Short mmCIF file of C-alpha atoms in Angstrom, two decimals:
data_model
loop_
_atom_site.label_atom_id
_atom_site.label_comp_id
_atom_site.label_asym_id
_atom_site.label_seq_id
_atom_site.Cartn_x
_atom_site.Cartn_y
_atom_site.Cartn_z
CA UNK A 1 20.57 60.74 61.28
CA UNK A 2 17.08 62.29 61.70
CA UNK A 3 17.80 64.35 58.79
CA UNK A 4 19.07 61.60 56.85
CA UNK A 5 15.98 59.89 57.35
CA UNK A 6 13.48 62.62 55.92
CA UNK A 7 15.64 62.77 52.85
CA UNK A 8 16.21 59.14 51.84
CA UNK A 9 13.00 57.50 50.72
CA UNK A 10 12.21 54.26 52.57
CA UNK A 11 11.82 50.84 51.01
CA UNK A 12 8.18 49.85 50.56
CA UNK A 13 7.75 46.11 52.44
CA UNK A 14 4.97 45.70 50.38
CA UNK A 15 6.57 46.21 47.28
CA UNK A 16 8.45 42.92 47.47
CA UNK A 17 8.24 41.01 43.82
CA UNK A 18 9.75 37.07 44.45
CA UNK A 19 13.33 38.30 44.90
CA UNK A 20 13.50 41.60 43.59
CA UNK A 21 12.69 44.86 45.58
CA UNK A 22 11.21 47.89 44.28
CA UNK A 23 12.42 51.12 46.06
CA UNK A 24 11.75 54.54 46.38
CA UNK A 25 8.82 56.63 45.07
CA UNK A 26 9.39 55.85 41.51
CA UNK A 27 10.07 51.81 42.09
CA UNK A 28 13.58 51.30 40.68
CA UNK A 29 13.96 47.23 40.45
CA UNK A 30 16.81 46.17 42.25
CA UNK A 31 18.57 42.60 41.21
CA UNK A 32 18.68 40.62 44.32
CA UNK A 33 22.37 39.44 45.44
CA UNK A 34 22.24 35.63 43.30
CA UNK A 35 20.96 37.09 40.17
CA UNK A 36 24.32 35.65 38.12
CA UNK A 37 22.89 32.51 38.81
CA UNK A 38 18.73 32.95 38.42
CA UNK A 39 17.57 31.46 35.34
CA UNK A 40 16.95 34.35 32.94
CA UNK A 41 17.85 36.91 35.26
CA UNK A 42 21.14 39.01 35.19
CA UNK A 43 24.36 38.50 33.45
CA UNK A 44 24.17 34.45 33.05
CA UNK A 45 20.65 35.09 30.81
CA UNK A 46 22.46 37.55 28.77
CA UNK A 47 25.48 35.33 27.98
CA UNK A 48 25.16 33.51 24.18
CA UNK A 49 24.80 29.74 25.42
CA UNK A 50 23.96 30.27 28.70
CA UNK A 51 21.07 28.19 29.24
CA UNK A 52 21.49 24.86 27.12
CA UNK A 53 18.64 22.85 27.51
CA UNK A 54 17.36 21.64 24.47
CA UNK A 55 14.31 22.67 23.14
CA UNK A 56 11.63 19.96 21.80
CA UNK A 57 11.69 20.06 17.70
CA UNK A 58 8.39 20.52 15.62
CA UNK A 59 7.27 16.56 14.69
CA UNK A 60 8.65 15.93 11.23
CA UNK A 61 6.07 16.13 8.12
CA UNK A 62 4.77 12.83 7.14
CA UNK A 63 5.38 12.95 3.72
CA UNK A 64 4.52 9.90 1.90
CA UNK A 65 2.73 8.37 5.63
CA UNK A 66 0.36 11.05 6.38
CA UNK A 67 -2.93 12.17 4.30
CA UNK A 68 -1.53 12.74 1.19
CA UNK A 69 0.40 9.04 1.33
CA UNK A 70 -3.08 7.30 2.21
CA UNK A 71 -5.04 9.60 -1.23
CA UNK A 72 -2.05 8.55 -3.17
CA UNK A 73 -1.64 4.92 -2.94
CA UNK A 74 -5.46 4.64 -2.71
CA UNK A 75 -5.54 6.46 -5.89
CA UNK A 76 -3.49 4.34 -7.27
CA UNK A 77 -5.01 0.96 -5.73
CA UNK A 78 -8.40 2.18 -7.26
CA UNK A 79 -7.22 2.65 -10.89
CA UNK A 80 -5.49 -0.33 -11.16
CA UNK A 81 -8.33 -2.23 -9.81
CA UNK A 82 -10.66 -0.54 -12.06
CA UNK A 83 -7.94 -1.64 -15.67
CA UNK A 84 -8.60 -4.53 -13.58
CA UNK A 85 -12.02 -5.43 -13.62
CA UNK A 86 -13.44 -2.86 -16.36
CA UNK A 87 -13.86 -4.58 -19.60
CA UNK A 88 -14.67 -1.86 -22.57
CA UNK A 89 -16.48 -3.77 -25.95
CA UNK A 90 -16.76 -1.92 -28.93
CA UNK A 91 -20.47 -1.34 -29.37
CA UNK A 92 -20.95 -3.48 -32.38
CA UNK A 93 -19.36 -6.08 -31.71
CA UNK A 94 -21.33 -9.54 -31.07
CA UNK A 95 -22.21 -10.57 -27.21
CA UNK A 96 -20.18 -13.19 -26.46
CA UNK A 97 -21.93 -16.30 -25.58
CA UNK A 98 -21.35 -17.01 -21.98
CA UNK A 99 -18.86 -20.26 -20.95
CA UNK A 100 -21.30 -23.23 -19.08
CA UNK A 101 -19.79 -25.83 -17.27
CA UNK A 102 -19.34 -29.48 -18.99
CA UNK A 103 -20.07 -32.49 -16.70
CA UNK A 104 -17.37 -33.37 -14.06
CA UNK A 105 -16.08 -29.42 -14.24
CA UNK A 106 -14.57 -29.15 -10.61
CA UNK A 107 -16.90 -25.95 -10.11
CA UNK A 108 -15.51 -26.27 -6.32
CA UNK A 109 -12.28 -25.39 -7.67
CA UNK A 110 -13.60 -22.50 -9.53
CA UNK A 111 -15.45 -21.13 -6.74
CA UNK A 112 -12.61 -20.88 -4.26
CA UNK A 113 -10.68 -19.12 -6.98
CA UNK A 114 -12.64 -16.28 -7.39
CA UNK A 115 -13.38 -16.35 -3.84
CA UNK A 116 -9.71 -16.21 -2.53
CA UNK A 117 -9.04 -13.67 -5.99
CA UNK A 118 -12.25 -11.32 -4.52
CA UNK A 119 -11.11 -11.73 -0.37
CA UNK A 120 -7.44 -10.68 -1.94
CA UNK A 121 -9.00 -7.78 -3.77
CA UNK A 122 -11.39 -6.37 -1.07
CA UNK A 123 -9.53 -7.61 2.36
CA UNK A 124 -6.76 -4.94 1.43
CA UNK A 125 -8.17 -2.03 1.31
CA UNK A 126 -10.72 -3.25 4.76
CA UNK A 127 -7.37 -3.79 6.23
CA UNK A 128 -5.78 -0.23 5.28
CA UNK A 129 -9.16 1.19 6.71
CA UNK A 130 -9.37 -0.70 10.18
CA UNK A 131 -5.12 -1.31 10.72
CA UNK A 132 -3.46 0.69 8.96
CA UNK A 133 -0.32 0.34 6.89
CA UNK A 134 3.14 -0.53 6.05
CA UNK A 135 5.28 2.22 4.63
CA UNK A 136 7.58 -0.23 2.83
CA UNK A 137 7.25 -1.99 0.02
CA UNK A 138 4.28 -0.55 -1.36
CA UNK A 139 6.13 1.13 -4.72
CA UNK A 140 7.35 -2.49 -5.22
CA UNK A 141 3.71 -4.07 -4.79
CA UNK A 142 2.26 -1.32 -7.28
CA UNK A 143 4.68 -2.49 -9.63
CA UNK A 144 3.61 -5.94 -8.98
CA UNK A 145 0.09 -5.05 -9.41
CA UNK A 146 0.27 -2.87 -12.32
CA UNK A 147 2.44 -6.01 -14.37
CA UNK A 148 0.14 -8.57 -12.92
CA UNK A 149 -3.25 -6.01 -14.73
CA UNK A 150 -1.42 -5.92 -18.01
CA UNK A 151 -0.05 -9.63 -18.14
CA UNK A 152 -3.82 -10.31 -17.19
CA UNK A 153 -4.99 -8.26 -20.06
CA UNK A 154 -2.65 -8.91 -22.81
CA UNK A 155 -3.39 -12.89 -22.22
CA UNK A 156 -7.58 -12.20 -22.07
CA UNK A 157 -6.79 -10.37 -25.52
CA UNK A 158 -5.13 -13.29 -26.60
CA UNK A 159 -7.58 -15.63 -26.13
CA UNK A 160 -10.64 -14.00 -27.11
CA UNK A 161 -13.84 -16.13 -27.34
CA UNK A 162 -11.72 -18.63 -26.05
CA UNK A 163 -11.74 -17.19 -22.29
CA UNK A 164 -13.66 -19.10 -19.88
CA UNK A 165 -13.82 -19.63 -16.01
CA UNK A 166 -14.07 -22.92 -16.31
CA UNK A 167 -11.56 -26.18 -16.78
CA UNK A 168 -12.44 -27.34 -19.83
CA UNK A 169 -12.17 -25.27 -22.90
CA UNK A 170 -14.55 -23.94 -24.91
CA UNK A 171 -16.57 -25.96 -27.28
CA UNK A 172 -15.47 -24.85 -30.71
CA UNK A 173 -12.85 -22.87 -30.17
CA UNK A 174 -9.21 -23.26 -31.22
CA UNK A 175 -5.98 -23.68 -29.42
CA UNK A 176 -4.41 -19.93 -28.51
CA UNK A 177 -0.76 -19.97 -29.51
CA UNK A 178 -0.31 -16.23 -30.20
CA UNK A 179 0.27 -13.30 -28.02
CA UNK A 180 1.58 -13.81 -24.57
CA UNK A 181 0.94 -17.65 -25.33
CA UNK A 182 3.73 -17.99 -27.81
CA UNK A 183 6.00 -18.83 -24.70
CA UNK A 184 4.11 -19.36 -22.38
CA UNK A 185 1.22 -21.88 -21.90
CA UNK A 186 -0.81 -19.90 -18.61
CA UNK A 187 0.45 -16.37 -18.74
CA UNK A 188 -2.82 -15.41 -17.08
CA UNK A 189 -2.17 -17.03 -13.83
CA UNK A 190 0.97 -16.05 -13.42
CA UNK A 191 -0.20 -12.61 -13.94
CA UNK A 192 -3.08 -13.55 -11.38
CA UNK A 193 -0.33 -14.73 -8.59
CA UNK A 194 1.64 -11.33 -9.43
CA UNK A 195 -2.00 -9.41 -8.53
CA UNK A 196 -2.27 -11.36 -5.24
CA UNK A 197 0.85 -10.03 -4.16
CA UNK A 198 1.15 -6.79 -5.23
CA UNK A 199 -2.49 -5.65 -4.75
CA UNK A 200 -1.91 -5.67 -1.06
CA UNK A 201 1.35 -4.37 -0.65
CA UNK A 202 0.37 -1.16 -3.06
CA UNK A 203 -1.82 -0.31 0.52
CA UNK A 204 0.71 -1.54 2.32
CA UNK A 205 -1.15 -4.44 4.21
CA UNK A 206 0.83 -7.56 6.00
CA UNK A 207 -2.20 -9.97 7.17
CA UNK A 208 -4.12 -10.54 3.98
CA UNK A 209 -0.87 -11.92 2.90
CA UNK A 210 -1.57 -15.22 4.38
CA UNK A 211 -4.35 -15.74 1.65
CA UNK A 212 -1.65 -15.58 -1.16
CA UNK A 213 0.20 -18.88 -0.20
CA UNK A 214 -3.90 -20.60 -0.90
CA UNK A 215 -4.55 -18.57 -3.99
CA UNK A 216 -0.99 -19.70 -5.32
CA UNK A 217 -1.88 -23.35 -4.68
CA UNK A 218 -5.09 -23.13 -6.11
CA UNK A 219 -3.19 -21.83 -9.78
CA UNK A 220 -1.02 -24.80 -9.68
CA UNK A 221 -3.82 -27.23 -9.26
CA UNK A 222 -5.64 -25.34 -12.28
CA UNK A 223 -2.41 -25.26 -14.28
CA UNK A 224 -1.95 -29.18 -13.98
CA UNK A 225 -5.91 -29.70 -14.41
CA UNK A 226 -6.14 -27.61 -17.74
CA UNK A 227 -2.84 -29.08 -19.09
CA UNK A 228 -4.93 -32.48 -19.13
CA UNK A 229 -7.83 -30.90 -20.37
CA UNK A 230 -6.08 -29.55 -23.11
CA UNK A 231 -4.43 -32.32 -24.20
CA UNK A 232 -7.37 -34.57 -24.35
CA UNK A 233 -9.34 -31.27 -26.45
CA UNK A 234 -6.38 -30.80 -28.97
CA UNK A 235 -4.54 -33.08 -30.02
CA UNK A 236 -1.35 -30.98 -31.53
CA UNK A 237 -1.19 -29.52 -27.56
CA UNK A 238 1.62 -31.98 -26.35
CA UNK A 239 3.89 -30.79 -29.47
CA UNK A 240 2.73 -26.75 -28.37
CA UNK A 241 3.39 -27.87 -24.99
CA UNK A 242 7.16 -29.03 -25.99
CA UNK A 243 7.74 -25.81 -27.66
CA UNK A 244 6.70 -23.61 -24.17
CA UNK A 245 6.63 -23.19 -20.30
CA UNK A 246 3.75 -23.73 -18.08
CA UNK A 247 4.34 -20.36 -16.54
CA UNK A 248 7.56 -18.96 -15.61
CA UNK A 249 8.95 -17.83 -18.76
CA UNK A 250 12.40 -19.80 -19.92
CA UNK A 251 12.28 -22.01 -16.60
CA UNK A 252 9.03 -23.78 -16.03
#
């Protein structure tokens, strides 16, 4: 035994590593006696499958929501806006004298309609900026918009010197019947109502939605306030108006 003991190397104590022991002068690691069942030690870490817990996935790219979806839709918001509210005149053409209210114009009526038209316009994109938006519906809504621009512009081309703000037509000026207004007798506020519902939903935006309902009242009290004012202006309106549809092409 005493000669046994000079020969074999004894274990270090203070070699000890968790469960594994180092021994002998050149520190062989030895497994300790559970190592099948240590988590990624021994045979069980070696096995394909062995340790099934799932591992968290990378978050999925935002696509269409992230960065890219705000520059795209805002791009789009933006150039719609500006067909919009850009008017081009060719540079020789005459200035057109500007539209002035006649006596008894509802200019109340006129206000709120460019004020509810300018909240619609520059509530949405406030909203995108402080809330956030929707990811639904907003291909739909630029649709919307981009109909409601060019029914606004087609029917502004139709009428010419004869576009006003106001009620009461233009002094001087003769009843539109071409264009857009072949069929229809207010093309433009339809295409106004179309604007103030797809304008916000091309951002994406919910609660600027409530003004539509207003701004959609607000055309029907102008459509059934011009009808009259037409009538009393031209006298050949009531047989145009037999011939067309206040707004909604082939039903009313």
């Amino acid at each position: 035994m005493a000669a046994l003991r000079c020969v074999l190397p004894r274990s270090d104590p203070g070699a000890r590593r968790g469960d594994h022991r180092f021994l002998g002068a050149r520190r062989i690691r030895r497994e300790p006696a559970d190592a099948a069942g240590a988590r990624g030690v021994g045979a069980a870490a070696r096995v394909p499958g062995g340790d099934r817990r799932p591992r968290a996935r990378p978050p999925a790219r935002g696509g269409r929501g992230g960065a890219r979806g705000v520059v795209i839709w805002g791009a789009v918001y933006a150039g719609l806006l500006g067909a919009l509210l850009v008017r081009v005149r060719h540079p020789g053409a005459p200035p057109v004298e500007p539209a002035r209210a006649t006596p008894g114009e509802p200019i109340w009526l006129v206000n709120l309609h460019h004020l509810l038209f300018y909240a619609l316009l520059a509530g949405a994109p406030l909203e995108r900026a402080l809330a956030g938006g929707a990811e639904t519906g907003r291909a739909p809504g630029a649709v919307c918009f981009a109909l409601g621009v060019l029914g606004y512009r087609l029917a502004g081309r139709a009428l010419g010197d004869a576009l006003s703000p106001f009620i009461e037509p233009r002094a001087g000026v003769p009843l539109v019947t071409q264009g857009p207004y072949r069929c229809l007798r207010h093309p433009m506020y339809l295409a106004q109502a179309a604007i103030a519902v797809g304008a916000p939903l091309t951002l994406g935006c919910r609660w600027i939605l409530v003004l539509v309902p207003l701004a959609v009242l607000v055309l029907a009290l102008r459509v059934k306030l011009e009808d009259d004012a037409l009538a009393r202006t031209f006298p050949e309106y009531w047989r145009y108006a037999a011939r067309t549809k206040r707004i909604v092409p082939f039903v009313f």
